mmCIF file of C-alpha atoms in Angstrom:
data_model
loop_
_atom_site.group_PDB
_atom_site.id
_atom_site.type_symbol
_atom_site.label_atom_id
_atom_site.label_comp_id
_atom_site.label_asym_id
_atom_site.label_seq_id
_atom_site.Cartn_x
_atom_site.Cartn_y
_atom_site.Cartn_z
ATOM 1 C CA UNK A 1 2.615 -8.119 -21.336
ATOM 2 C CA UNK A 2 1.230 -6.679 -18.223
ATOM 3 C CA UNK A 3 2.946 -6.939 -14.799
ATOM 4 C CA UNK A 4 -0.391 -7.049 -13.507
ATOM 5 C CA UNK A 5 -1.234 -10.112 -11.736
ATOM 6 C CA UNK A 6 -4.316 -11.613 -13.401
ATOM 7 C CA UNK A 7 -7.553 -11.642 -11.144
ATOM 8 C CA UNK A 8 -8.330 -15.577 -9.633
ATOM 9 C CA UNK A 9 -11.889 -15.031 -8.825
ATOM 10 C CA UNK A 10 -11.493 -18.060 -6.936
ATOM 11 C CA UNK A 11 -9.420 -15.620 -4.350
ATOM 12 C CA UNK A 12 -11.069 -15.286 -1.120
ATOM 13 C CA UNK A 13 -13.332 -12.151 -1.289
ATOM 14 C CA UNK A 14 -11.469 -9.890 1.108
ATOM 15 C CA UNK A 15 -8.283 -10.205 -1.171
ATOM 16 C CA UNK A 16 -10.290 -9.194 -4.425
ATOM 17 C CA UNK A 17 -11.774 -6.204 -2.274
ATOM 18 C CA UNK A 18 -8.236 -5.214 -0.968
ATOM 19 C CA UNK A 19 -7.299 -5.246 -4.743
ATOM 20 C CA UNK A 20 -10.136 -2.814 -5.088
ATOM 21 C CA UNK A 21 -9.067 -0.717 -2.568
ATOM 22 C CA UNK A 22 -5.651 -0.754 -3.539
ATOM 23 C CA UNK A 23 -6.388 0.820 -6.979
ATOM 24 C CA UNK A 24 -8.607 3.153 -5.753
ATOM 25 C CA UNK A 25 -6.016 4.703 -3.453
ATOM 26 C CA UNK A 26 -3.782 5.450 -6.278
ATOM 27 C CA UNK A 27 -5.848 6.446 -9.097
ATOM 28 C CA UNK A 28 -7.982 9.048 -6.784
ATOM 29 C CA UNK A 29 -5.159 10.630 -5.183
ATOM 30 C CA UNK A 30 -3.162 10.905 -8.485
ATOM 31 C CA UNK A 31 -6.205 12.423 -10.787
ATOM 32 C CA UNK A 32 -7.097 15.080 -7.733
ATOM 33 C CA UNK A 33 -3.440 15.637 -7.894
ATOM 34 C CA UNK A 34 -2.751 16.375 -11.761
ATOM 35 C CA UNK A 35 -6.113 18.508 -11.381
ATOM 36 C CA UNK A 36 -5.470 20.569 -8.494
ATOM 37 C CA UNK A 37 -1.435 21.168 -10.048
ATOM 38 C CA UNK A 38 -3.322 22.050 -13.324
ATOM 39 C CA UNK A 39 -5.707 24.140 -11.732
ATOM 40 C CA UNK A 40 -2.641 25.694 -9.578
ATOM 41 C CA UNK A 41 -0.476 26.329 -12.465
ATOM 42 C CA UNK A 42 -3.136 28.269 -14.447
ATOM 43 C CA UNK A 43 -4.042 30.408 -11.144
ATOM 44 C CA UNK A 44 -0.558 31.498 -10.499
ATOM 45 C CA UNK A 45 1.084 32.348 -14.424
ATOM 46 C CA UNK A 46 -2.114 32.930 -15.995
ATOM 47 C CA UNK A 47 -4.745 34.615 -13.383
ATOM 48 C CA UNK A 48 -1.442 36.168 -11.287
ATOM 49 C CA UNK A 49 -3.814 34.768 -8.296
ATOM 50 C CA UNK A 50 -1.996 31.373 -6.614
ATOM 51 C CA UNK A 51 -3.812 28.909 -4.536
ATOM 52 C CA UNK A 52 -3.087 29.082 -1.167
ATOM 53 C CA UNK A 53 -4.336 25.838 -0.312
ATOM 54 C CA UNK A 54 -3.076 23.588 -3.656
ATOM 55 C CA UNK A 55 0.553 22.482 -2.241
ATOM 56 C CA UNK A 56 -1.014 21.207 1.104
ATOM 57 C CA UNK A 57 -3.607 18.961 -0.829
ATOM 58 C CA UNK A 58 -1.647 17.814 -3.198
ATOM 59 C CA UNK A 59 0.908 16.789 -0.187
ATOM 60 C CA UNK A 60 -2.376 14.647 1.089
ATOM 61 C CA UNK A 61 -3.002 12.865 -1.865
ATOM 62 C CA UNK A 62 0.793 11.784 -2.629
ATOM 63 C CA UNK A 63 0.754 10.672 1.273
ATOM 64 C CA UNK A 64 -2.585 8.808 0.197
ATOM 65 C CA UNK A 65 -0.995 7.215 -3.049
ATOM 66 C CA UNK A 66 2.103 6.100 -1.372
ATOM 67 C CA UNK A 67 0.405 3.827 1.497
ATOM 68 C CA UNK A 68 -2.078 2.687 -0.736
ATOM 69 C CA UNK A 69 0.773 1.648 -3.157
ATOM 70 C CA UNK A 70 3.020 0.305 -0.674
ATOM 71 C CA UNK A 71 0.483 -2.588 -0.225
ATOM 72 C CA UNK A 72 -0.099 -3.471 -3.909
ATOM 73 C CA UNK A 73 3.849 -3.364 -4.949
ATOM 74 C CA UNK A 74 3.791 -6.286 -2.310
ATOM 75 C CA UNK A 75 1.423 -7.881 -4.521
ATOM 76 C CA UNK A 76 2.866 -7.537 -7.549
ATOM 77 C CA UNK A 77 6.693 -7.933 -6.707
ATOM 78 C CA UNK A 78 8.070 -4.283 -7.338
ATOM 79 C CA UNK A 79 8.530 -3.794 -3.473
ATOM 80 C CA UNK A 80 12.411 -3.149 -3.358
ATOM 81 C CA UNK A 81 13.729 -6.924 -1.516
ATOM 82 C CA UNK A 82 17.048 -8.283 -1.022
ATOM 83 C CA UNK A 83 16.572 -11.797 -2.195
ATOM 84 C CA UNK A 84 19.993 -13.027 -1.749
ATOM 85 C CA UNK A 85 19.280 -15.389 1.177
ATOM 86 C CA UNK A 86 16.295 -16.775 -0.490
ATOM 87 C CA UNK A 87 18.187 -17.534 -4.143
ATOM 88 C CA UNK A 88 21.120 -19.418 -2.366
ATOM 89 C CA UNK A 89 18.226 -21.591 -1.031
ATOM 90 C CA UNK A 90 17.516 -23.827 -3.933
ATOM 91 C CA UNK A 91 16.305 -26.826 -2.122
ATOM 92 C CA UNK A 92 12.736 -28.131 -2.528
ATOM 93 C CA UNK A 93 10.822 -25.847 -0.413
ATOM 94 C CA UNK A 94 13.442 -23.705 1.334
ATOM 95 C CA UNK A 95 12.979 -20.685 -0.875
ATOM 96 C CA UNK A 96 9.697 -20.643 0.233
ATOM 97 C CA UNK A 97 10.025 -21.518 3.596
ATOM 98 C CA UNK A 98 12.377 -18.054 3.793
ATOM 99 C CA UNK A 99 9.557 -16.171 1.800
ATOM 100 C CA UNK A 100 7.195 -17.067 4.488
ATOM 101 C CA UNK A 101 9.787 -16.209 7.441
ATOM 102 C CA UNK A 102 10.410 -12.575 5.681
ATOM 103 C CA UNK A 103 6.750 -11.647 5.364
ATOM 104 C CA UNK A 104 6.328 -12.866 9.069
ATOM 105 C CA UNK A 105 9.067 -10.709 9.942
ATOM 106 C CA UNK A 106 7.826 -7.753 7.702
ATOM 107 C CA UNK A 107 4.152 -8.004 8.948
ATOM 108 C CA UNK A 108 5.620 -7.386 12.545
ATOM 109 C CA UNK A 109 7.665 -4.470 11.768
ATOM 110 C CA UNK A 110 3.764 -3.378 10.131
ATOM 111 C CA UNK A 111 2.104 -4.284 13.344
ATOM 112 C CA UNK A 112 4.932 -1.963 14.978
ATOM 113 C CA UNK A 113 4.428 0.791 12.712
ATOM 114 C CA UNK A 114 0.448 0.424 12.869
ATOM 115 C CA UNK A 115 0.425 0.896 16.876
ATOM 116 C CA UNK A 116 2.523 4.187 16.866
ATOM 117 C CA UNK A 117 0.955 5.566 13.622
ATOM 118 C CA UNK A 118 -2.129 5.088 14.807
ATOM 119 C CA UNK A 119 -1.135 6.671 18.746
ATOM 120 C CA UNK A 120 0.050 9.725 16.443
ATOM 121 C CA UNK A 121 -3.038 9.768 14.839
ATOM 122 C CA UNK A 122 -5.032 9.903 17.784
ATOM 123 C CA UNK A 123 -2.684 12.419 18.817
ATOM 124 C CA UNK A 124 -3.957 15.232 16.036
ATOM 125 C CA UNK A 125 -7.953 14.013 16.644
ATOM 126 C CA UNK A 126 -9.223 18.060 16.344
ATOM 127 C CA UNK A 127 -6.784 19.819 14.931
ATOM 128 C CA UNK A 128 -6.789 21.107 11.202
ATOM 129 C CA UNK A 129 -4.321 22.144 8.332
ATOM 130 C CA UNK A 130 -2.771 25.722 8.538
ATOM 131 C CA UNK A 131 -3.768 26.426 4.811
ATOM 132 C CA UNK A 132 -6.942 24.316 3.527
ATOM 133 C CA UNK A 133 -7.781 23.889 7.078
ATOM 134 C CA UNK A 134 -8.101 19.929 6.619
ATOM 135 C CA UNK A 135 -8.611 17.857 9.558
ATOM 136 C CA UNK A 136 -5.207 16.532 10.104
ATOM 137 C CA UNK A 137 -6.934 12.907 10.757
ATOM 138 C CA UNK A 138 -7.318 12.986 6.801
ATOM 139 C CA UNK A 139 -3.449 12.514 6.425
ATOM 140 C CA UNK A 140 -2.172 11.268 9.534
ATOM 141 C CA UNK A 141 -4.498 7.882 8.489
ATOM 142 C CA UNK A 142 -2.702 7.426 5.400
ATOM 143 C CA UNK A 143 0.005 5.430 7.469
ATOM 144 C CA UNK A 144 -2.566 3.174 9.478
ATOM 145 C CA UNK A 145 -4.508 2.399 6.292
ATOM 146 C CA UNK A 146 -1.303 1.582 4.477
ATOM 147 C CA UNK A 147 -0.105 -0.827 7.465
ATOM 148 C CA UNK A 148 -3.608 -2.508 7.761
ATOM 149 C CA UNK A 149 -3.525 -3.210 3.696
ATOM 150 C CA UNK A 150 0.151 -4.154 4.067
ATOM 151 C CA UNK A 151 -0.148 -6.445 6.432
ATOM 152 C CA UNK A 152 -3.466 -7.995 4.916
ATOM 153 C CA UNK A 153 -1.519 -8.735 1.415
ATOM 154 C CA UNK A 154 1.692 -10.129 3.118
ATOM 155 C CA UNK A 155 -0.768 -12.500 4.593
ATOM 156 C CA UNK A 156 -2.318 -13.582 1.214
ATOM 157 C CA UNK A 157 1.024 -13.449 -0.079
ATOM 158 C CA UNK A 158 2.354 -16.031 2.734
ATOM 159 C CA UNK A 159 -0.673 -17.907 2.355
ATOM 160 C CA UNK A 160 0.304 -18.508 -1.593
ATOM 161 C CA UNK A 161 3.790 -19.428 -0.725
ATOM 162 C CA UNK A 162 2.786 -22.103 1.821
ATOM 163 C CA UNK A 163 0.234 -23.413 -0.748
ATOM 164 C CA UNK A 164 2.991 -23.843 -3.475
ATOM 165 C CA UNK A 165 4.721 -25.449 -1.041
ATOM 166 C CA UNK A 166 2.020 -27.653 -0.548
ATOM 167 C CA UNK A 167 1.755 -28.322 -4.511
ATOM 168 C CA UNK A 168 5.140 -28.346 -5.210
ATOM 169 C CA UNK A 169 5.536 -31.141 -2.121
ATOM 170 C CA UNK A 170 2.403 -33.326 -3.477
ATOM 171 C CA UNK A 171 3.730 -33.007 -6.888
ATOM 172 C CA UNK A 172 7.429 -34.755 -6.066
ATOM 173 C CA UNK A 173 5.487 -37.368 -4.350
#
């Protein structure tokens, strides 16, 4: 069985079209990075003629993949947590209750990290890559983008744990 969650197309639509995005910003960067390693590998053993520009690409798309997975491992629970506090809270809704307080928490730090990524982004607005001579926005916006979807899907996600809440607290009654 599939760790993937399965699609509620009852979800509101920005959520399905963060899903979307989410996918697409690790497939893409992964497939241009197998072919341009590929592509490398041949040029330097078999053509004797390397790519100058291969390593620095292929440095953009992992940056790409990362962010864009960061956000979806939220989703599906692989994000590396320390659940400890939120176990030894058995009660009715006070597992939940600390869910909700660490994604508020987390979706600050993300707010943090969103202003001074994007300040740093601003910061390289006309400049380009020594070696494929890639505007160095490209890159830098990996981090906002990854903070934006971040934060977005720790929303949904506290939205779902204040709904089970809900359910869970309707259904005892």
């Amino acid at each position: 069985m599939s760790d993937t969650p399965r699609i509620d197309e009852s979800r509101f639509f920005l959520w399905r079209i963060l899903d979307i995005l989410e996918k697409i910003f690790c497939v893409i960067p992964v497939s241009v990075m197998t072919v341009i390693v590929f592509v490398g590998v041949i040029f330097r053993y078999v053509l004797k003629s390397p790519i100058g520009w291969s390593e620095e690409v292929t440095l953009i798309c992992l940056t790409w993949c990362v962010f864009g997975a960061a956000s979806y491992a939220f989703y599906i629970g692989i994000n590396v947590g320390v659940t400890f506090l939120v176990d030894k809270l058995g009660g009715k809704n006070g597992h939940h209750i600390v869910a909700v307080i660490i994604n508020l928490i987390t979706i600050v730090f993300f707010c943090v990290l969103l202003y001074t990524s994007a300040q740093t982004t601003m910061n390289v607005v006309g400049k380009f890559s020594t070696a494929a001579h890639i505007p160095l926005v490209i890159p830098y916006a990996a981090l906002p983008t990854g903070c934006v979807m971040s934060i977005l899907r720790l929303i949904e996600l506290s939205g779902m744990e204040i709904k089970k809440m809900r359910t869970e607290k309707n259904g005892a009654q």
